[in-house]
Amino acid sequence: MLKRCVIRVKGIVQGVGFRPFIYRLALETGVKGFVLNDTEGVLIDVEAEEEVLKEFLNRLKTEFPPLAVVQEIIFKEEKPCGYKNFVIKKSQKTSKKDTFIPPDTAVCQECLREFFDPKDRRYLYPFIVCTHCGPRFSIVKDLPYDRENTSMAEFPMCNECRKEYEDPLNRRFHTQPTACPVCGPKMFLWSLKGELLSENPEEIAKICMELIKKGHIIAIKGVGGFHLACNACNSEAVLKLRERKKRPFKPFALMVGSVEKAKEFLEVSPEEEELLLSKERPIVILKKKKDLVSEFVAPGLSFLGVMLPYAPFHHLLFKTDEDAILVMTSGNLSEEPICYKDEEAFERLRIFVDYFVTYNREIIAHSDDSVMFVLNKKSFFIRRARGFVPVPILLRTKVSKHIFASGGDLKNTFAIAKDNKIIISQHLGDLESPITQELYEKTVNHFLKVFDVKPEVFVCDMHPRYFTTRITEKLARGKPVIKVQHHHAHIVSVMVEHEIYEPVIGIAFDGTGFGTDGKIWGGEFFIADRKGFKRYAHFSYFMLPGGEKAIKEVWRIGLSLLYKAGLSPEYLSLKKDYPINIIWQMLEKRINSPEACSVGRLFDGVSALLGVCEEISTEAEAPQLLEELARRTEETLPLNFSLINKGEEILISVEEFVRELVKLRKEGTPVEVLARTFHEAIISTSLKLVSILRERTGIKSVVLSGGAFQNRILLLGLWQTLKNSGFKVLLPQKVPFNDGGICLGQIGIAQKIQVHSS
Ligand code: ZN
Ligand code: ZN
Ligand code: FE
């Protein structure tokens, strides 16, 4: 009996080869009808004998193309209407924009083979792309995802490209960014004076590598913006880049030509290798095993961030020298967003570089490289951007109203929720400079437009002075704004990811977050669900003399810990001449000294007390150096924080710990042992507290979140300890531990509160 079925496929199904897949499947099975892309995804209308139709539907569910993410398939039976053949119909505009843009992915193996094949018409053509690979998110202006709505619009296809584009059996069928040397974008090498040195990709790659070898710094336009490239083995070049970027400490990312090359100087586990080679191609943080690159790439650290080539031009560059190790750092001044427009790059990057490699296709949505690490065979984000954005987090239940969550002011990402998905923006960085704030607004508007979101629920951090708080109020235009405590958001972000609805024990170890008492939190033990939380324990408050200034000059926090412990300022031995007496008076008089209980700040203070760090140039520098120190030994002393019961709340007292620490240092205990002891003390204290909470509440699930867990000794130590003690440990794996995950938690909380209030 003839049957007809209308099938709606939702998810990442456009621009990933879904229609040709359906077309081939229709030809193979013999169903008749059509397939088309519309703004809701893919629509398939087919009819055939019942058995044939069944086979078609079964294979549809199981064989879809690799880049597709099928979220939902809806079937509806209709009356047969006598289709004669199977066709791919033109894209249809419908009122609802309910589809995704795929993320930018690395060039695929098939394209790469053509790229290096002298007989192929795209031989060494740097914009080679197919349905299974290449730029997407970075070039899309609007939906539906068609060439006219991308920055490829200004490159009309040549006849040959058009033929491939229109052939459903071709790998480039409806590949929107498809191009060739005849019709597509071109690459250029410019001198600083604006002379065009070459337009030949092969020549550009060769000259580039030669210039890099000579110690030059070159700006190279990549997928999500410009990189600054130099020879990682040349200390002079690396130092020059550090000086120009005004970035004395923060590690530079590297690019090498192959996994084999990475293995020459780094430890690479099978999981790390898989991540390095994944289509998302993130920067992976790996342990150094040999000193092959300049020590200034990551001063004082035993880990390096490395990625493999992902754009065709990167492959060409490394073809000229397979042994090269390049610094490939984001093209920006520290604290500013990555440069991604040509004119802007020429203006802002000319102080860094000697040459520019650009191309004449516009980047619409910028993104930095994603950064990840592997621990205990699991991968974690430090920065979620290129390759992953805008892949949504799918929900089991739909949100009834569109939600906008603005995130936090540091390491910002924002999120939107619509139907059953949450889409998180690319990493936007610290929203301090006007240029970053402007880009934030621009990116929000871009997301609202391309995902067709009209938020009715607005949510932000409760920090009264955050830029994100102000902007949310502005966007809400008088509608109520839900304000969420920072660490509650940290904990709920993990609950959303793991689809947990019951209360959990939440440990939030963080740098800075505004607390409900107006103080700075970040050493918190909660019992939390999505609606709210109860603070059961926290570290004792200590002052940050000078506020923000103490975060940069961490010796002030060291001094503050001494003050708190009732010790004299002499215990702080500093290399530089700092105004110790003035700051001591500030502490005594409690002038401009906000109180904090954050673990991040505690790390800062202990670093200062142990003589590890006095002043920092970048966030988390002191904790990173302290972690490095602790890595040098396994020896720890039985030193611990004492717990003080204050009604239902427990105070983790730092006073006695600091007194002991200082005494031991004075007696000559090696600092690495003290650094290790500090880490272990936090781990064992946490176990003690969590055990108390389990006894009180019966809850066995523990969420770890907050930027301090990027410290791998702390993370691994606590994770193992909790597991060994029978706890279920939940960790963020789809968003970072740091504030890059805040927006996801905000969505989870808003969703709950909003449902309950309406
Ligand atoms: Zn490809
Ligand atoms: Zn062409
Ligand atoms: Fe935080």
PDB file of N, CA, C and O in Angstrom, residues 55-87:
ATOM      1  N   GLU A  55      12.150   1.270   5.378  1.00  0.00           N
ATOM      2  CA  GLU A  55      13.598   1.179   5.219  1.00  0.00           C
ATOM      3  C   GLU A  55      14.212   2.586   5.146  1.00  0.00           C
ATOM      4  O   GLU A  55      15.215   2.879   5.785  1.00  0.00           O
ATOM      5  N   PHE A  56      13.556   3.450   4.362  1.00  0.00           N
ATOM      6  CA  PHE A  56      14.029   4.827   4.218  1.00  0.00           C
ATOM      7  C   PHE A  56      14.106   5.510   5.592  1.00  0.00           C
ATOM      8  O   PHE A  56      15.106   6.132   5.939  1.00  0.00           O
ATOM      9  N   LEU A  57      13.054   5.361   6.371  1.00  0.00           N
ATOM     10  CA  LEU A  57      13.001   6.025   7.670  1.00  0.00           C
ATOM     11  C   LEU A  57      14.049   5.467   8.629  1.00  0.00           C
ATOM     12  O   LEU A  57      14.691   6.218   9.360  1.00  0.00           O
ATOM     13  N   ASN A  58      14.233   4.158   8.594  1.00  0.00           N
ATOM     14  CA  ASN A  58      15.242   3.546   9.461  1.00  0.00           C
ATOM     15  C   ASN A  58      16.637   4.045   9.138  1.00  0.00           C
ATOM     16  O   ASN A  58      17.410   4.390  10.022  1.00  0.00           O
ATOM     17  N   ARG A  59      16.941   4.067   7.840  1.00  0.00           N
ATOM     18  CA  ARG A  59      18.284   4.499   7.444  1.00  0.00           C
ATOM     19  C   ARG A  59      18.477   5.990   7.691  1.00  0.00           C
ATOM     20  O   ARG A  59      19.568   6.433   8.034  1.00  0.00           O
ATOM     21  N   LEU A  60      17.415   6.742   7.542  1.00  0.00           N
ATOM     22  CA  LEU A  60      17.476   8.180   7.817  1.00  0.00           C
ATOM     23  C   LEU A  60      17.922   8.417   9.262  1.00  0.00           C
ATOM     24  O   LEU A  60      18.728   9.285   9.558  1.00  0.00           O
ATOM     25  N   LYS A  61      17.396   7.599  10.152  1.00  0.00           N
ATOM     26  CA  LYS A  61      17.687   7.783  11.573  1.00  0.00           C
ATOM     27  C   LYS A  61      19.102   7.394  11.956  1.00  0.00           C
ATOM     28  O   LYS A  61      19.612   7.854  12.964  1.00  0.00           O
ATOM     29  N   THR A  62      19.716   6.524  11.157  1.00  0.00           N
ATOM     30  CA  THR A  62      21.007   5.986  11.608  1.00  0.00           C
ATOM     31  C   THR A  62      22.216   6.393  10.766  1.00  0.00           C
ATOM     32  O   THR A  62      23.338   6.327  11.235  1.00  0.00           O
ATOM     33  N   GLU A  63      21.997   6.848   9.534  1.00  0.00           N
ATOM     34  CA  GLU A  63      23.159   7.025   8.655  1.00  0.00           C
ATOM     35  C   GLU A  63      23.507   8.483   8.329  1.00  0.00           C
ATOM     36  O   GLU A  63      24.290   8.744   7.436  1.00  0.00           O
ATOM     37  N   PHE A  64      22.927   9.409   9.085  1.00  0.00           N
ATOM     38  CA  PHE A  64      23.118  10.816   8.681  1.00  0.00           C
ATOM     39  C   PHE A  64      24.574  11.286   8.708  1.00  0.00           C
ATOM     40  O   PHE A  64      25.406  10.687   9.379  1.00  0.00           O
ATOM     41  N   PRO A  65      24.937  12.363   7.931  1.00  0.00           N
ATOM     42  CA  PRO A  65      26.321  12.788   7.733  1.00  0.00           C
ATOM     43  C   PRO A  65      27.032  13.216   9.034  1.00  0.00           C
ATOM     44  O   PRO A  65      26.389  13.618   9.990  1.00  0.00           O
ATOM     45  N   PRO A  66      28.369  13.105   9.034  1.00  0.00           N
ATOM     46  CA  PRO A  66      29.162  13.276  10.254  1.00  0.00           C
ATOM     47  C   PRO A  66      29.007  14.641  10.946  1.00  0.00           C
ATOM     48  O   PRO A  66      29.026  14.694  12.164  1.00  0.00           O
ATOM     49  N   LEU A  67      28.882  15.719  10.191  1.00  0.00           N
ATOM     50  CA  LEU A  67      28.810  17.037  10.829  1.00  0.00           C
ATOM     51  C   LEU A  67      27.408  17.374  11.336  1.00  0.00           C
ATOM     52  O   LEU A  67      27.198  18.339  12.040  1.00  0.00           O
ATOM     53  N   ALA A  68      26.434  16.559  10.955  1.00  0.00           N
ATOM     54  CA  ALA A  68      25.061  16.843  11.375  1.00  0.00           C
ATOM     55  C   ALA A  68      24.856  16.465  12.838  1.00  0.00           C
ATOM     56  O   ALA A  68      25.414  15.487  13.313  1.00  0.00           O
ATOM     57  N   VAL A  69      24.101  17.297  13.540  1.00  0.00           N
ATOM     58  CA  VAL A  69      23.675  16.930  14.884  1.00  0.00           C
ATOM     59  C   VAL A  69      22.156  16.880  14.845  1.00  0.00           C
ATOM     60  O   VAL A  69      21.495  17.910  14.775  1.00  0.00           O
ATOM     61  N   VAL A  70      21.613  15.673  14.820  1.00  0.00           N
ATOM     62  CA  VAL A  70      20.160  15.546  14.739  1.00  0.00           C
ATOM     63  C   VAL A  70      19.591  15.616  16.137  1.00  0.00           C
ATOM     64  O   VAL A  70      19.963  14.872  17.032  1.00  0.00           O
ATOM     65  N   GLN A  71      18.706  16.585  16.296  1.00  0.00           N
ATOM     66  CA  GLN A  71      18.174  16.845  17.611  1.00  0.00           C
ATOM     67  C   GLN A  71      16.788  16.229  17.735  1.00  0.00           C
ATOM     68  O   GLN A  71      16.408  15.713  18.768  1.00  0.00           O
ATOM     69  N   GLU A  72      16.045  16.284  16.646  1.00  0.00           N
ATOM     70  CA  GLU A  72      14.678  15.817  16.718  1.00  0.00           C
ATOM     71  C   GLU A  72      14.191  15.471  15.316  1.00  0.00           C
ATOM     72  O   GLU A  72      14.480  16.177  14.354  1.00  0.00           O
ATOM     73  N   ILE A  73      13.482  14.349  15.196  1.00  0.00           N
ATOM     74  CA  ILE A  73      12.846  13.994  13.924  1.00  0.00           C
ATOM     75  C   ILE A  73      11.348  13.825  14.193  1.00  0.00           C
ATOM     76  O   ILE A  73      10.959  13.045  15.056  1.00  0.00           O
ATOM     77  N   ILE A  74      10.545  14.596  13.482  1.00  0.00           N
ATOM     78  CA  ILE A  74       9.093  14.502  13.681  1.00  0.00           C
ATOM     79  C   ILE A  74       8.452  13.931  12.407  1.00  0.00           C
ATOM     80  O   ILE A  74       8.694  14.441  11.310  1.00  0.00           O
ATOM     81  N   PHE A  75       7.651  12.873  12.578  1.00  0.00           N
ATOM     82  CA  PHE A  75       6.976  12.240  11.433  1.00  0.00           C
ATOM     83  C   PHE A  75       5.491  12.575  11.456  1.00  0.00           C
ATOM     84  O   PHE A  75       4.886  12.644  12.511  1.00  0.00           O
ATOM     85  N   LYS A  76       4.950  12.745  10.251  1.00  0.00           N
ATOM     86  CA  LYS A  76       3.514  12.957  10.165  1.00  0.00           C
ATOM     87  C   LYS A  76       2.999  12.254   8.910  1.00  0.00           C
ATOM     88  O   LYS A  76       3.545  12.436   7.827  1.00  0.00           O
ATOM     89  N   GLU A  77       2.000  11.411   9.074  1.00  0.00           N
ATOM     90  CA  GLU A  77       1.462  10.718   7.903  1.00  0.00           C
ATOM     91  C   GLU A  77       0.502  11.623   7.153  1.00  0.00           C
ATOM     92  O   GLU A  77      -0.284  12.357   7.767  1.00  0.00           O
ATOM     93  N   GLU A  78       0.599  11.599   5.813  1.00  0.00           N
ATOM     94  CA  GLU A  78      -0.320  12.395   4.997  1.00  0.00           C
ATOM     95  C   GLU A  78      -0.923  11.488   3.928  1.00  0.00           C
ATOM     96  O   GLU A  78      -0.460  10.372   3.712  1.00  0.00           O
ATOM     97  N   LYS A  79      -1.937  12.029   3.243  1.00  0.00           N
ATOM     98  CA  LYS A  79      -2.528  11.266   2.139  1.00  0.00           C
ATOM     99  C   LYS A  79      -1.568  11.262   0.953  1.00  0.00           C
ATOM    100  O   LYS A  79      -1.040  12.316   0.590  1.00  0.00           O
ATOM    101  N   PRO A  80      -1.319  10.102   0.326  1.00  0.00           N
ATOM    102  CA  PRO A  80      -0.425  10.055  -0.838  1.00  0.00           C
ATOM    103  C   PRO A  80      -0.907  10.987  -1.947  1.00  0.00           C
ATOM    104  O   PRO A  80      -2.117  11.202  -2.096  1.00  0.00           O
ATOM    105  N   CYS A  81       0.045  11.607  -2.687  1.00  0.00           N
ATOM    106  CA  CYS A  81      -0.382  12.536  -3.729  1.00  0.00           C
ATOM    107  C   CYS A  81       0.271  12.239  -5.071  1.00  0.00           C
ATOM    108  O   CYS A  81       0.247  13.055  -5.978  1.00  0.00           O
ATOM    109  N   GLY A  82       0.921  11.081  -5.184  1.00  0.00           N
ATOM    110  CA  GLY A  82       1.411  10.645  -6.485  1.00  0.00           C
ATOM    111  C   GLY A  82       2.671  11.334  -6.979  1.00  0.00           C
ATOM    112  O   GLY A  82       2.733  11.791  -8.118  1.00  0.00           O
ATOM    113  N   TYR A  83       3.698  11.431  -6.140  1.00  0.00           N
ATOM    114  CA  TYR A  83       4.970  11.986  -6.597  1.00  0.00           C
ATOM    115  C   TYR A  83       5.564  11.087  -7.665  1.00  0.00           C
ATOM    116  O   TYR A  83       5.485   9.854  -7.588  1.00  0.00           O
ATOM    117  N   LYS A  84       6.180  11.742  -8.693  1.00  0.00           N
ATOM    118  CA  LYS A  84       6.716  10.968  -9.812  1.00  0.00           C
ATOM    119  C   LYS A  84       8.212  10.683  -9.650  1.00  0.00           C
ATOM    120  O   LYS A  84       8.738   9.746 -10.228  1.00  0.00           O
ATOM    121  N   ASN A  85       8.917  11.552  -8.950  1.00  0.00           N
ATOM    122  CA  ASN A  85      10.374  11.386  -8.824  1.00  0.00           C
ATOM    123  C   ASN A  85      10.818  11.949  -7.468  1.00  0.00           C
ATOM    124  O   ASN A  85       9.971  12.313  -6.650  1.00  0.00           O
ATOM    125  N   PHE A  86      12.138  12.003  -7.255  1.00  0.00           N
ATOM    126  CA  PHE A  86      12.604  12.637  -6.024  1.00  0.00           C
ATOM    127  C   PHE A  86      13.475  13.832  -6.371  1.00  0.00           C
ATOM    128  O   PHE A  86      14.394  13.735  -7.185  1.00  0.00           O
ATOM    129  N   VAL A  87      13.171  14.977  -5.791  1.00  0.00           N
ATOM    130  CA  VAL A  87      13.929  16.192  -6.109  1.00  0.00           C
ATOM    131  C   VAL A  87      14.352  16.927  -4.838  1.00  0.00           C
ATOM    132  O   VAL A  87      13.773  16.759  -3.770  1.00  0.00           O
TER     133      VAL A  87
END
